[in-house]
Coordinates of C-alpha atoms and ligand atoms in Angstrom, one line a residue:
M115 CA -50.0 -30.1 -47.1
L116 CA -49.6 -26.9 -49.1
K117 CA -52.2 -24.1 -48.5
P118 CA -53.8 -23.4 -51.9
Q119 CA -52.9 -20.1 -53.4
E120 CA -53.0 -18.1 -56.7
S121 CA -49.8 -17.8 -58.7
E122 CA -48.7 -17.6 -62.3
T123 CA -49.6 -21.3 -62.5
R124 CA -52.2 -21.8 -59.8
D125 CA -55.8 -20.7 -59.2
Q126 CA -58.6 -21.4 -56.7
R127 CA -62.3 -20.7 -56.1
L128 CA -63.7 -20.6 -52.6
L129 CA -67.0 -22.6 -52.7
D130 CA -68.4 -20.6 -49.8
G131 CA -72.1 -19.7 -49.7
L132 CA -75.3 -21.6 -49.1
W133 CA -75.3 -25.3 -50.0
S134 CA -78.3 -27.7 -50.0
F135 CA -78.2 -29.4 -46.7
R136 CA -79.8 -32.6 -45.3
A137 CA -79.3 -34.5 -42.1
G138 CA -79.1 -38.2 -42.6
R139 CA -82.2 -39.2 -40.7
S140 CA -85.8 -38.2 -40.2
A141 CA -86.8 -34.6 -40.8
D142 CA -88.0 -34.0 -37.2
D143 CA -84.6 -35.0 -35.8
P144 CA -83.4 -31.8 -34.3
V145 CA -80.2 -30.8 -36.3
R146 CA -78.6 -29.3 -33.2
M147 CA -78.4 -32.6 -31.4
H148 CA -78.1 -34.8 -34.5
V149 CA -75.8 -37.7 -34.3
G150 CA -74.4 -39.2 -37.5
W151 CA -74.1 -38.1 -41.1
V152 CA -75.3 -34.9 -42.7
W153 CA -75.0 -34.0 -46.4
Y154 CA -74.0 -30.8 -48.2
Q155 CA -74.6 -30.5 -51.9
R156 CA -74.1 -27.9 -54.6
T157 CA -73.4 -27.5 -58.3
V158 CA -70.0 -26.3 -59.2
R159 CA -68.9 -24.9 -62.6
V160 CA -65.2 -25.5 -63.4
P161 CA -63.8 -22.3 -64.8
A162 CA -63.4 -22.5 -68.6
G163 CA -59.9 -21.0 -68.4
W164 CA -58.6 -24.0 -66.4
S165 CA -58.3 -26.3 -69.3
G166 CA -55.0 -28.2 -69.4
Q167 CA -54.6 -27.9 -65.6
D168 CA -55.4 -30.5 -63.0
V169 CA -58.4 -29.8 -60.8
L170 CA -58.5 -30.6 -57.1
V171 CA -61.2 -30.2 -54.4
R172 CA -60.0 -29.3 -51.0
V173 CA -62.0 -29.4 -47.7
D174 CA -60.3 -27.2 -45.1
A175 CA -62.1 -29.1 -42.3
A176 CA -64.9 -31.7 -42.1
T177 CA -65.7 -32.2 -38.5
H178 CA -65.1 -35.0 -37.7
E179 CA -65.2 -37.3 -40.7
G180 CA -65.8 -36.3 -44.3
R181 CA -66.6 -38.0 -47.6
V182 CA -66.4 -36.1 -50.9
Y183 CA -68.4 -37.1 -54.0
V184 CA -68.1 -35.8 -57.5
D185 CA -71.4 -36.7 -59.1
D186 CA -71.7 -40.3 -57.9
A187 CA -68.1 -41.0 -57.4
L188 CA -66.5 -41.1 -54.0
V189 CA -63.2 -39.1 -54.4
A190 CA -62.0 -38.6 -50.9
S191 CA -62.6 -39.6 -47.3
H192 CA -60.9 -38.4 -44.2
V193 CA -61.1 -38.8 -40.5
G194 CA -60.1 -35.9 -38.2
G195 CA -62.2 -32.8 -37.9
Y196 CA -59.7 -30.0 -37.9
T197 CA -57.2 -30.7 -40.7
P198 CA -57.6 -30.3 -44.4
F199 CA -57.8 -33.0 -47.1
E200 CA -58.1 -32.9 -50.9
A201 CA -58.8 -35.0 -53.9
D202 CA -57.6 -34.9 -57.5
I203 CA -60.8 -34.8 -59.6
T204 CA -59.2 -34.0 -63.0
G205 CA -60.5 -37.0 -64.8
L206 CA -64.0 -36.5 -63.5
V207 CA -64.7 -32.9 -64.5
E208 CA -64.4 -30.7 -67.6
P209 CA -63.4 -27.0 -67.7
G210 CA -66.5 -24.9 -68.6
L211 CA -69.0 -27.6 -67.4
T212 CA -70.6 -28.3 -64.1
F213 CA -70.6 -31.2 -61.7
R214 CA -72.5 -32.0 -58.5
L215 CA -70.3 -31.8 -55.4
T216 CA -71.6 -33.6 -52.4
I217 CA -69.9 -33.7 -49.0
G218 CA -71.0 -36.0 -46.2
V219 CA -69.9 -35.2 -42.7
S220 CA -70.3 -37.3 -39.6
N221 CA -70.0 -35.8 -36.1
V222 CA -69.7 -39.2 -34.3
L223 CA -66.9 -39.5 -31.7
T224 CA -65.8 -42.9 -30.2
N225 CA -63.0 -44.2 -28.0
E226 CA -61.0 -44.5 -31.1
T227 CA -61.4 -41.0 -32.5
I228 CA -59.5 -37.8 -31.7
P229 CA -61.1 -36.3 -29.8
P230 CA -62.7 -39.3 -28.2
G231 CA -66.4 -39.6 -27.2
Y232 CA -69.0 -42.2 -26.9
L233 CA -72.6 -42.8 -27.9
E234 CA -75.4 -43.2 -25.4
T235 CA -79.1 -44.1 -25.8
D236 CA -81.3 -42.2 -23.4
A237 CA -84.5 -43.5 -21.7
A238 CA -86.5 -42.1 -24.6
G239 CA -84.6 -44.2 -27.0
Q240 CA -82.8 -41.3 -28.5
E241 CA -79.1 -41.8 -29.4
R242 CA -76.9 -39.0 -28.0
Q243 CA -73.3 -38.1 -28.5
A244 CA -71.4 -37.8 -25.2
Y245 CA -67.9 -36.6 -24.8
R246 CA -65.3 -35.7 -22.3
H247 CA -64.3 -32.3 -23.5
D248 CA -65.8 -29.0 -22.3
F249 CA -66.9 -27.4 -25.6
F250 CA -69.9 -27.9 -27.8
N251 CA -69.4 -30.6 -30.5
Y252 CA -69.9 -28.2 -33.4
A253 CA -69.5 -30.2 -36.5
G254 CA -70.1 -30.0 -40.3
L255 CA -68.1 -27.8 -42.7
P256 CA -66.8 -24.9 -40.5
R257 CA -64.1 -23.7 -43.0
H258 CA -63.6 -23.2 -46.7
V259 CA -64.2 -25.7 -49.4
R260 CA -62.0 -24.9 -52.5
L261 CA -61.8 -25.8 -56.1
I262 CA -58.2 -25.6 -57.1
S263 CA -56.3 -25.5 -60.4
V264 CA -52.7 -26.7 -60.4
P265 CA -50.3 -27.8 -63.2
H266 CA -50.1 -31.5 -63.8
E267 CA -46.4 -31.4 -62.9
R268 CA -46.4 -29.5 -59.7
I269 CA -44.8 -28.6 -56.3
T270 CA -46.4 -30.8 -53.7
D271 CA -44.7 -29.7 -50.5
V272 CA -42.4 -27.0 -49.1
V273 CA -40.7 -27.0 -45.7
V274 CA -38.7 -23.9 -44.5
A275 CA -36.9 -23.7 -41.1
T276 CA -34.3 -21.3 -39.7
R277 CA -31.1 -23.1 -38.7
S278 CA -29.2 -20.2 -37.2
I279 CA -29.4 -16.4 -36.9
A280 CA -26.8 -13.7 -36.5
A281 CA -27.0 -10.0 -37.2
D282 CA -25.3 -10.2 -40.5
E283 CA -26.7 -13.5 -41.8
A284 CA -29.3 -16.2 -41.1
V285 CA -29.1 -19.7 -42.4
V286 CA -32.4 -21.1 -43.5
D287 CA -32.9 -24.7 -44.5
Y288 CA -35.5 -25.6 -47.2
R289 CA -36.9 -28.7 -48.7
A290 CA -39.4 -29.0 -51.6
A291 CA -41.2 -32.0 -53.1
A292 CA -42.7 -32.1 -56.6
S293 CA -44.4 -34.5 -58.9
G294 CA -42.9 -34.8 -62.4
S295 CA -39.4 -34.6 -63.6
G296 CA -38.5 -30.9 -63.3
G297 CA -35.8 -29.4 -61.2
I298 CA -36.4 -27.0 -58.2
R299 CA -35.2 -23.5 -58.0
V300 CA -35.9 -21.2 -55.0
A301 CA -35.4 -17.6 -54.1
V302 CA -35.9 -15.7 -50.8
V303 CA -38.0 -12.6 -51.4
D304 CA -38.1 -9.9 -48.8
A305 CA -41.1 -7.7 -47.8
D306 CA -40.3 -5.2 -50.5
G307 CA -40.6 -7.9 -53.1
T308 CA -36.8 -8.0 -53.8
D309 CA -35.0 -11.4 -54.3
V310 CA -32.3 -11.5 -51.7
V311 CA -30.8 -14.9 -52.3
S312 CA -31.5 -17.9 -54.5
A313 CA -30.5 -21.6 -54.7
E314 CA -31.1 -24.6 -56.9
G315 CA -32.1 -28.2 -55.8
A316 CA -35.0 -29.8 -54.0
E317 CA -33.2 -29.5 -50.7
G318 CA -30.6 -27.1 -49.3
E319 CA -29.8 -23.9 -47.4
V320 CA -30.0 -20.3 -48.2
R321 CA -28.1 -17.6 -46.4
V322 CA -30.1 -14.4 -45.9
P323 CA -28.0 -11.3 -45.3
S324 CA -29.0 -8.8 -42.6
P325 CA -32.1 -10.7 -41.7
R326 CA -35.2 -9.0 -40.4
L327 CA -36.2 -11.4 -37.7
W328 CA -39.7 -12.6 -37.0
A329 CA -40.2 -11.9 -33.3
P330 CA -43.0 -11.4 -30.8
G331 CA -44.8 -8.2 -31.7
E332 CA -42.9 -8.1 -35.0
G333 CA -44.4 -10.1 -37.8
N334 CA -41.6 -9.8 -40.3
L335 CA -42.1 -12.2 -43.1
Y336 CA -40.2 -13.4 -46.2
E337 CA -41.4 -15.6 -49.0
L338 CA -39.6 -18.6 -50.4
R339 CA -40.5 -18.6 -54.1
V340 CA -40.3 -22.1 -55.3
E341 CA -40.3 -22.9 -59.0
L342 CA -40.5 -26.2 -60.7
V343 CA -38.5 -25.9 -63.9
G344 CA -38.7 -28.4 -66.9
A345 CA -35.7 -29.7 -68.8
D346 CA -36.6 -27.1 -71.5
G347 CA -36.1 -24.3 -69.0
E348 CA -39.8 -23.6 -68.8
V349 CA -41.3 -22.8 -65.4
R350 CA -44.0 -25.5 -64.8
D351 CA -45.1 -24.3 -61.4
V352 CA -44.6 -21.4 -58.9
Y353 CA -45.5 -21.5 -55.2
R354 CA -44.7 -18.8 -52.7
Q355 CA -44.3 -20.0 -49.2
P356 CA -44.4 -17.3 -46.5
F357 CA -41.9 -17.8 -43.7
G358 CA -40.3 -16.0 -40.8
I359 CA -36.7 -16.1 -39.7
R360 CA -36.5 -17.0 -36.1
T361 CA -35.3 -19.6 -33.7
V362 CA -37.0 -21.3 -30.8
E363 CA -35.1 -23.1 -28.0
V364 CA -35.6 -24.4 -24.5
R365 CA -32.6 -24.0 -22.3
G366 CA -33.0 -25.0 -18.6
T367 CA -36.1 -23.3 -17.4
R368 CA -36.0 -20.7 -20.1
F369 CA -38.1 -20.5 -23.3
L370 CA -36.0 -18.6 -25.9
I371 CA -37.2 -17.0 -29.1
N372 CA -34.2 -15.7 -31.1
G373 CA -32.1 -16.4 -28.1
E374 CA -34.1 -14.1 -25.9
P375 CA -36.2 -15.3 -22.9
F376 CA -39.8 -15.2 -23.8
Y377 CA -42.7 -14.9 -21.4
F378 CA -46.1 -16.0 -22.7
R379 CA -48.9 -13.6 -21.9
G380 CA -52.3 -14.4 -23.4
F381 CA -55.2 -16.8 -23.6
G382 CA -56.4 -20.3 -24.2
K383 CA -59.0 -19.5 -27.0
H384 CA -61.7 -21.3 -28.8
E385 CA -63.1 -21.0 -32.3
D386 CA -66.5 -20.1 -31.0
A387 CA -69.1 -17.4 -31.5
D388 CA -72.8 -16.9 -31.3
V389 CA -74.8 -18.1 -34.3
R390 CA -71.8 -19.2 -36.3
G391 CA -70.5 -21.7 -33.7
R392 CA -67.1 -22.7 -35.0
G393 CA -67.5 -21.3 -38.5
I394 CA -64.6 -19.2 -39.8
D395 CA -65.4 -15.5 -39.8
D396 CA -62.7 -12.9 -40.9
A397 CA -64.3 -10.0 -39.1
L398 CA -64.4 -11.9 -35.9
L399 CA -60.8 -13.0 -36.4
V400 CA -59.6 -9.5 -36.9
H401 CA -61.6 -8.3 -33.9
D402 CA -60.3 -11.0 -31.6
F403 CA -56.7 -10.1 -32.5
S404 CA -57.3 -6.4 -31.8
L405 CA -58.9 -7.3 -28.4
M406 CA -55.9 -9.5 -27.6
R407 CA -53.6 -6.6 -28.5
W408 CA -55.8 -4.3 -26.4
A409 CA -55.3 -6.6 -23.4
G410 CA -51.5 -6.7 -24.0
A411 CA -51.5 -10.4 -24.9
N412 CA -48.5 -11.6 -27.0
S413 CA -49.7 -15.2 -27.5
F414 CA -52.5 -17.7 -27.4
R415 CA -53.1 -21.5 -27.5
T416 CA -55.3 -23.1 -30.2
A417 CA -57.2 -24.9 -27.5
H418 CA -58.3 -27.7 -28.2
Y419 CA -57.8 -28.4 -31.9
P420 CA -56.0 -27.0 -34.9
Y421 CA -57.5 -23.7 -35.9
A422 CA -58.2 -22.5 -39.4
E423 CA -55.1 -21.8 -41.4
E424 CA -56.2 -18.2 -41.8
V425 CA -55.8 -17.7 -38.0
L426 CA -52.2 -18.7 -38.1
D427 CA -51.6 -16.6 -41.2
L428 CA -52.8 -13.6 -39.3
A429 CA -50.7 -14.5 -36.2
D430 CA -47.7 -14.7 -38.5
R431 CA -48.4 -11.2 -39.8
A432 CA -49.2 -9.7 -36.3
G433 CA -46.2 -11.3 -34.5
V434 CA -48.5 -13.2 -32.2
V435 CA -46.9 -16.3 -30.6
V436 CA -49.0 -19.5 -30.9
I437 CA -49.0 -22.8 -29.0
D438 CA -50.5 -25.2 -31.6
E439 CA -52.6 -28.0 -30.2
T440 CA -54.0 -31.3 -31.6
A441 CA -57.6 -32.2 -31.0
A442 CA -56.5 -34.8 -28.4
V443 CA -58.7 -33.6 -25.6
G444 CA -60.6 -35.8 -23.3
L445 CA -58.3 -38.8 -23.0
N446 CA -59.1 -38.8 -19.4
L447 CA -61.8 -40.7 -17.5
G448 CA -61.4 -38.7 -14.3
I449 CA -62.8 -35.5 -15.8
G450 CA -66.5 -34.9 -16.5
G451 CA -67.8 -31.5 -17.5
G452 CA -65.0 -29.8 -15.8
V453 CA -65.3 -31.6 -12.5
H454 CA -62.2 -33.7 -11.7
G455 CA -62.1 -36.8 -9.6
A456 CA -60.5 -40.2 -9.5
A457 CA -61.3 -42.5 -12.4
R458 CA -62.7 -45.9 -11.6
R459 CA -60.9 -47.8 -14.3
A460 CA -57.8 -47.7 -16.5
A461 CA -57.9 -45.1 -19.4
Y462 CA -55.3 -46.9 -21.6
A463 CA -56.9 -50.3 -22.2
P464 CA -58.1 -52.4 -25.2
D465 CA -61.7 -51.4 -24.7
M466 CA -61.0 -47.7 -24.0
F467 CA -58.1 -45.6 -25.4
N468 CA -56.3 -48.3 -27.3
D469 CA -53.9 -48.8 -30.2
R470 CA -56.4 -47.6 -32.7
T471 CA -56.9 -44.4 -30.6
R472 CA -53.2 -44.0 -30.6
A473 CA -53.0 -44.5 -34.4
A474 CA -55.7 -41.7 -34.8
H475 CA -53.7 -39.6 -32.4
A476 CA -50.5 -40.1 -34.5
D477 CA -52.5 -39.0 -37.6
A478 CA -53.6 -35.9 -35.6
V479 CA -50.0 -35.1 -34.7
R480 CA -48.7 -35.7 -38.2
E481 CA -51.5 -33.7 -39.9
L482 CA -51.0 -30.8 -37.5
I483 CA -47.3 -30.5 -38.0
E484 CA -47.4 -31.1 -41.8
R485 CA -50.0 -28.4 -42.1
D486 CA -48.5 -25.8 -39.8
R487 CA -44.7 -26.2 -39.6
N488 CA -43.9 -23.2 -41.9
H489 CA -45.7 -20.7 -39.6
P490 CA -43.2 -18.7 -37.6
C491 CA -45.9 -17.9 -35.1
V492 CA -46.0 -21.5 -33.9
V493 CA -43.3 -22.0 -31.3
L494 CA -44.6 -25.1 -29.4
W495 CA -46.6 -28.1 -30.3
S496 CA -49.1 -29.3 -27.7
I497 CA -49.9 -32.9 -28.5
A498 CA -52.7 -33.4 -26.0
N499 CA -54.8 -31.5 -23.4
E500 CA -55.2 -33.0 -20.0
P501 CA -54.8 -36.7 -20.9
E502 CA -54.7 -39.2 -18.0
A503 CA -51.0 -38.9 -17.2
A504 CA -50.4 -40.7 -13.9
E505 CA -51.3 -44.2 -15.1
P506 CA -48.0 -46.0 -16.0
A507 CA -49.5 -47.0 -19.3
A508 CA -49.7 -43.4 -20.3
R509 CA -45.9 -43.5 -20.9
E510 CA -46.3 -46.3 -23.4
Y511 CA -49.1 -44.5 -25.1
F512 CA -47.3 -41.1 -25.4
A513 CA -43.7 -42.1 -26.0
P514 CA -44.2 -42.9 -29.7
L515 CA -46.3 -39.8 -30.2
A516 CA -43.6 -37.5 -28.7
A517 CA -41.0 -39.3 -30.8
L518 CA -43.2 -38.8 -33.9
A519 CA -43.6 -35.1 -33.2
R520 CA -39.8 -34.7 -32.8
E521 CA -39.1 -36.6 -36.0
L522 CA -41.6 -34.5 -38.0
D523 CA -40.3 -31.3 -36.6
P524 CA -36.8 -31.2 -34.9
T525 CA -37.0 -27.4 -34.7
R526 CA -39.7 -26.9 -32.1
P527 CA -40.1 -28.0 -28.5
I528 CA -43.1 -30.1 -27.6
A529 CA -45.5 -30.2 -24.6
Y530 CA -48.7 -31.6 -23.3
M531 CA -51.1 -29.8 -21.1
N532 CA -51.3 -31.4 -17.6
E533 CA -54.2 -31.4 -15.2
A534 CA -53.9 -31.6 -11.5
M535 CA -54.5 -35.3 -11.0
A536 CA -51.0 -36.0 -12.2
G537 CA -48.7 -34.1 -10.0
P538 CA -45.0 -33.3 -10.1
E539 CA -44.1 -36.7 -8.6
T540 CA -46.8 -38.9 -10.2
D541 CA -46.8 -37.6 -13.8
A542 CA -45.5 -40.5 -15.9
I543 CA -45.0 -38.6 -19.1
V544 CA -43.7 -35.1 -18.4
G545 CA -40.2 -36.4 -19.0
L546 CA -41.1 -36.9 -22.7
F547 CA -41.6 -33.2 -23.2
D548 CA -39.6 -29.9 -23.2
V549 CA -42.1 -27.6 -21.5
I550 CA -44.4 -28.2 -18.6
G551 CA -47.9 -27.0 -19.5
L552 CA -50.2 -26.7 -16.4
N553 CA -53.9 -26.1 -16.3
R554 CA -54.8 -25.1 -12.7
Y555 CA -58.1 -24.1 -11.0
Y556 CA -57.3 -23.4 -7.4
G557 CA -59.8 -20.9 -6.2
W558 CA -62.4 -22.4 -8.6
Y559 CA -62.8 -26.2 -8.7
Q560 CA -60.8 -26.4 -5.5
D561 CA -61.0 -23.8 -2.7
N562 CA -63.8 -22.1 -4.4
A563 CA -64.3 -18.6 -2.9
N564 CA -61.2 -19.0 -0.7
L565 CA -58.4 -17.2 -2.4
A566 CA -56.1 -17.2 0.6
A567 CA -56.1 -21.0 0.8
A568 CA -55.9 -21.2 -3.0
E569 CA -52.8 -19.0 -3.1
I570 CA -51.0 -21.3 -0.6
R571 CA -51.8 -24.4 -2.5
L572 CA -51.0 -23.0 -5.9
Q573 CA -47.6 -21.7 -4.7
Q574 CA -46.8 -25.1 -3.0
E575 CA -47.6 -27.0 -6.2
L576 CA -45.7 -24.7 -8.5
E577 CA -42.7 -24.8 -6.2
S578 CA -42.8 -28.6 -6.3
W579 CA -42.9 -28.7 -10.1
A580 CA -39.9 -26.4 -10.2
R581 CA -38.0 -28.5 -7.7
H582 CA -38.7 -31.8 -9.4
H583 CA -38.2 -30.8 -13.1
D584 CA -35.7 -28.5 -14.7
K585 CA -38.0 -27.2 -17.4
P586 CA -39.9 -24.1 -18.2
I587 CA -43.5 -24.0 -16.8
V588 CA -46.3 -22.4 -18.8
I589 CA -49.5 -22.0 -17.0
A590 CA -51.7 -22.8 -19.9
E591 CA -55.0 -22.4 -18.1
Y592 CA -56.1 -20.5 -15.0
G593 CA -59.3 -18.7 -14.4
A594 CA -62.8 -18.6 -13.0
D595 CA -66.3 -18.3 -14.4
A596 CA -68.0 -14.9 -14.1
M597 CA -71.4 -13.8 -15.1
P598 CA -71.2 -10.5 -16.7
G599 CA -72.9 -7.8 -14.6
L600 CA -72.8 -9.9 -11.4
H601 CA -71.1 -8.0 -8.7
S602 CA -70.3 -8.4 -5.0
A603 CA -68.2 -6.6 -2.4
F604 CA -67.5 -10.0 -0.9
E605 CA -65.3 -12.9 -2.1
Q606 CA -68.1 -14.4 -4.1
S607 CA -67.6 -16.8 -6.9
W608 CA -69.3 -16.1 -10.3
T609 CA -68.9 -12.3 -9.9
E610 CA -66.7 -10.2 -12.1
E611 CA -64.7 -9.0 -9.1
Y612 CA -64.0 -12.6 -8.0
Q613 CA -62.7 -13.6 -11.5
A614 CA -60.4 -10.5 -11.5
K615 CA -59.2 -11.1 -7.9
L616 CA -58.4 -14.7 -8.7
L617 CA -56.3 -13.8 -11.7
E618 CA -54.5 -11.2 -9.6
M619 CA -53.7 -13.8 -7.0
Y620 CA -52.3 -16.2 -9.6
H621 CA -50.1 -13.4 -11.0
R622 CA -48.7 -12.8 -7.5
V623 CA -47.7 -16.4 -7.3
F624 CA -46.3 -16.6 -10.8
D625 CA -44.1 -13.6 -10.1
R626 CA -42.6 -15.5 -7.2
I627 CA -41.7 -18.6 -9.2
D628 CA -38.7 -18.3 -11.5
A629 CA -39.5 -21.3 -13.7
V630 CA -42.9 -19.9 -14.7
V631 CA -42.4 -18.5 -18.2
G632 CA -46.0 -17.9 -19.2
E633 CA -49.5 -17.2 -18.2
Q634 CA -52.5 -17.9 -20.5
V635 CA -55.8 -17.2 -19.0
W636 CA -58.7 -19.6 -19.6
N637 CA -60.5 -18.3 -21.6
F638 CA -60.3 -15.4 -24.0
A639 CA -64.1 -15.3 -24.3
D640 CA -67.2 -17.2 -23.0
F641 CA -67.9 -20.2 -25.2
Q642 CA -70.6 -22.8 -25.8
T643 CA -70.4 -26.3 -24.1
S644 CA -72.8 -29.2 -23.8
P645 CA -75.6 -28.3 -21.3
G646 CA -74.8 -29.2 -17.7
I647 CA -75.3 -28.2 -14.1
I648 CA -72.0 -26.3 -13.9
R649 CA -72.4 -24.4 -17.2
V650 CA -74.7 -21.4 -17.7
D651 CA -75.4 -21.4 -21.4
G652 CA -71.8 -22.4 -21.8
N653 CA -68.5 -21.9 -20.0
R654 CA -68.2 -18.4 -18.5
K655 CA -64.5 -18.2 -17.9
G656 CA -64.1 -15.7 -20.7
V657 CA -62.5 -12.4 -19.8
F658 CA -64.7 -11.2 -22.7
T659 CA -68.3 -12.2 -23.1
R660 CA -69.2 -14.4 -26.0
D661 CA -70.0 -11.2 -28.0
R662 CA -66.6 -9.9 -27.0
R663 CA -67.4 -7.3 -24.3
P664 CA -64.7 -7.0 -21.6
K665 CA -65.5 -8.1 -18.1
A666 CA -63.6 -6.5 -15.2
A667 CA -60.9 -9.2 -15.6
A668 CA -60.1 -7.9 -19.0
H669 CA -59.2 -4.6 -17.6
L670 CA -57.0 -6.2 -15.0
L671 CA -55.1 -8.1 -17.6
R672 CA -54.6 -4.9 -19.6
T673 CA -53.2 -3.2 -16.6
R674 CA -50.7 -6.0 -16.1
W675 CA -49.9 -7.0 -19.7
A676 CA -50.2 -3.8 -21.7
T677 CA -47.6 -2.1 -19.5
A678 CA -45.0 -4.9 -19.8
P679 CA -41.7 -3.5 -21.0
S680 CA -41.7 -5.3 -24.4
A681 CA -43.7 -7.8 -26.4
G682 CA -41.9 -10.9 -25.0
A683 CA -40.4 -9.7 -21.7
A684 CA -41.4 -11.1 -18.4
P685 CA -43.4 -9.0 -16.0
E686 CA -41.5 -7.6 -13.0
Q687 CA -40.6 -10.9 -11.4
G688 CA -38.9 -11.5 -8.1
R689 CA -36.0 -13.1 -10.0
Ligands
GCB868 C1 -60.0 -27.5 -18.3 C2 -60.0 -27.8 -19.7 C3 -60.9 -26.8 -20.5 C4 -62.1 -26.5 -19.7 C5 -61.7 -25.9 -18.4 C6 -62.9 -25.5 -17.5 O1 -59.1 -28.0 -17.6 O2 -58.8 -27.9 -20.4 O3 -61.3 -27.4 -21.7 O4 -63.0 -25.6 -20.4 O5 -60.9 -26.8 -17.7 O6 -63.4 -24.4 -17.5 O7 -63.3 -26.4 -16.7

């Protein structure tokens, strides 16, 4: 789905600001723990200058299900909380006049939604939303709602991908779709605004001379200017798609960007902050990126859902590498609030994660890839976080999803993020993927406050993965909770020293294992979770506090990462 933009033929208004709000049930129902539908409403005036154009309304995210009404007419409904949807409302509104826009949002999660969850009724008769993922179920409208003006005959999709690169020329494939009868014309525009090459036709290739590559640390971007031209030669629509010229490839145990081995240094993140919850905030976004740069990070993972499109736009510009994840987190009955144990029943079953769950998961994969595939920052799709992966039925569940991701995007490798209950010999699905993503907590959930034992077990396990699979390994999570200001001279969990020492121990091990091509600490910052006995006003594994102040571990990372020889190079490894 195209991100809305202004051009010679297009316009948009952000409908940000305060809306009227009502939760669907009684007034004393505390909104924070509300389960079910809420309603947002406001009056919108269609700009008078938009006459002759089609008018759309676009919701960047309605978490987890949204319904849009223009006056009393239902114009769109969508399931999936982190991807956009839109409706053509041309026939229902008039330029210069107002209409009533109402958006209903439900936060309910079931076995058949992505992410999954379930409803419980407590002893007081109160219905509660339970879920198997470790972050607060912030819901509602966390991103922009837009009113959009587009020509009636218009460009509806653009896909750009680098086929090959050489010093003197890059070959870039493109594909555009349009409604109406016009022809497509494209031009590649460089950062100075100069047309460097052009082509005609809805699909084809362009050869870019002396390309300035997008690379880690170097956010070099081009634009593909796409024009829809009528038979009369008149330009009906113009859309400018930013893109980067770069290749991604997995070869043996190496992860290559532009043919060069890349080592991921960075974080699993969350869209989370005090007061605003998951709501988009440009100042926070810029601040987070500068803190990541300060720490020497070159990458992050959009744990555990697709982030706002503006986040990826900034990563493109900043040359920050992204592992882009669906919201498929919690497809695992063996994990509860971070504590892992054997599940008592099958996860993939008609009354649990079933064909309808998989269909929702397929939608999540499709919508993620269709939204984000033009971002050069995205180098790897993560189609699930910590699903049950040892049950043989996991293979049946995941094989069509992996195939779908490859079909939608043959240019990027795919992964899923594994948790420890499926080991190198029991993981039934790792073979479907190109990269092994591991989330490991030796020294925390296992061997707590015993780093010597944790080091031995971590090393043994990583060696076993490397022995059994000829694939690159990215450690997508490792870390420990730390309460800021808590200190100890002893090996004492929850202290700042322990968090830093644990990371240091992991780094020693990573540097001994050749197949490890990345380390992403869990987490960038402390974040809110549902209340529980192992969470202290949220998850404290941040190396920054929730208000973005560095703990001791952040300084440790800066020492290791900010001194690395170049943006993408591996640290000094015993290779
Ligand atoms: C995990 C999950 C992550 C949790 C983390 C933890 O494995 O992927 O969502 O927050 O562990 O801290 O327990």
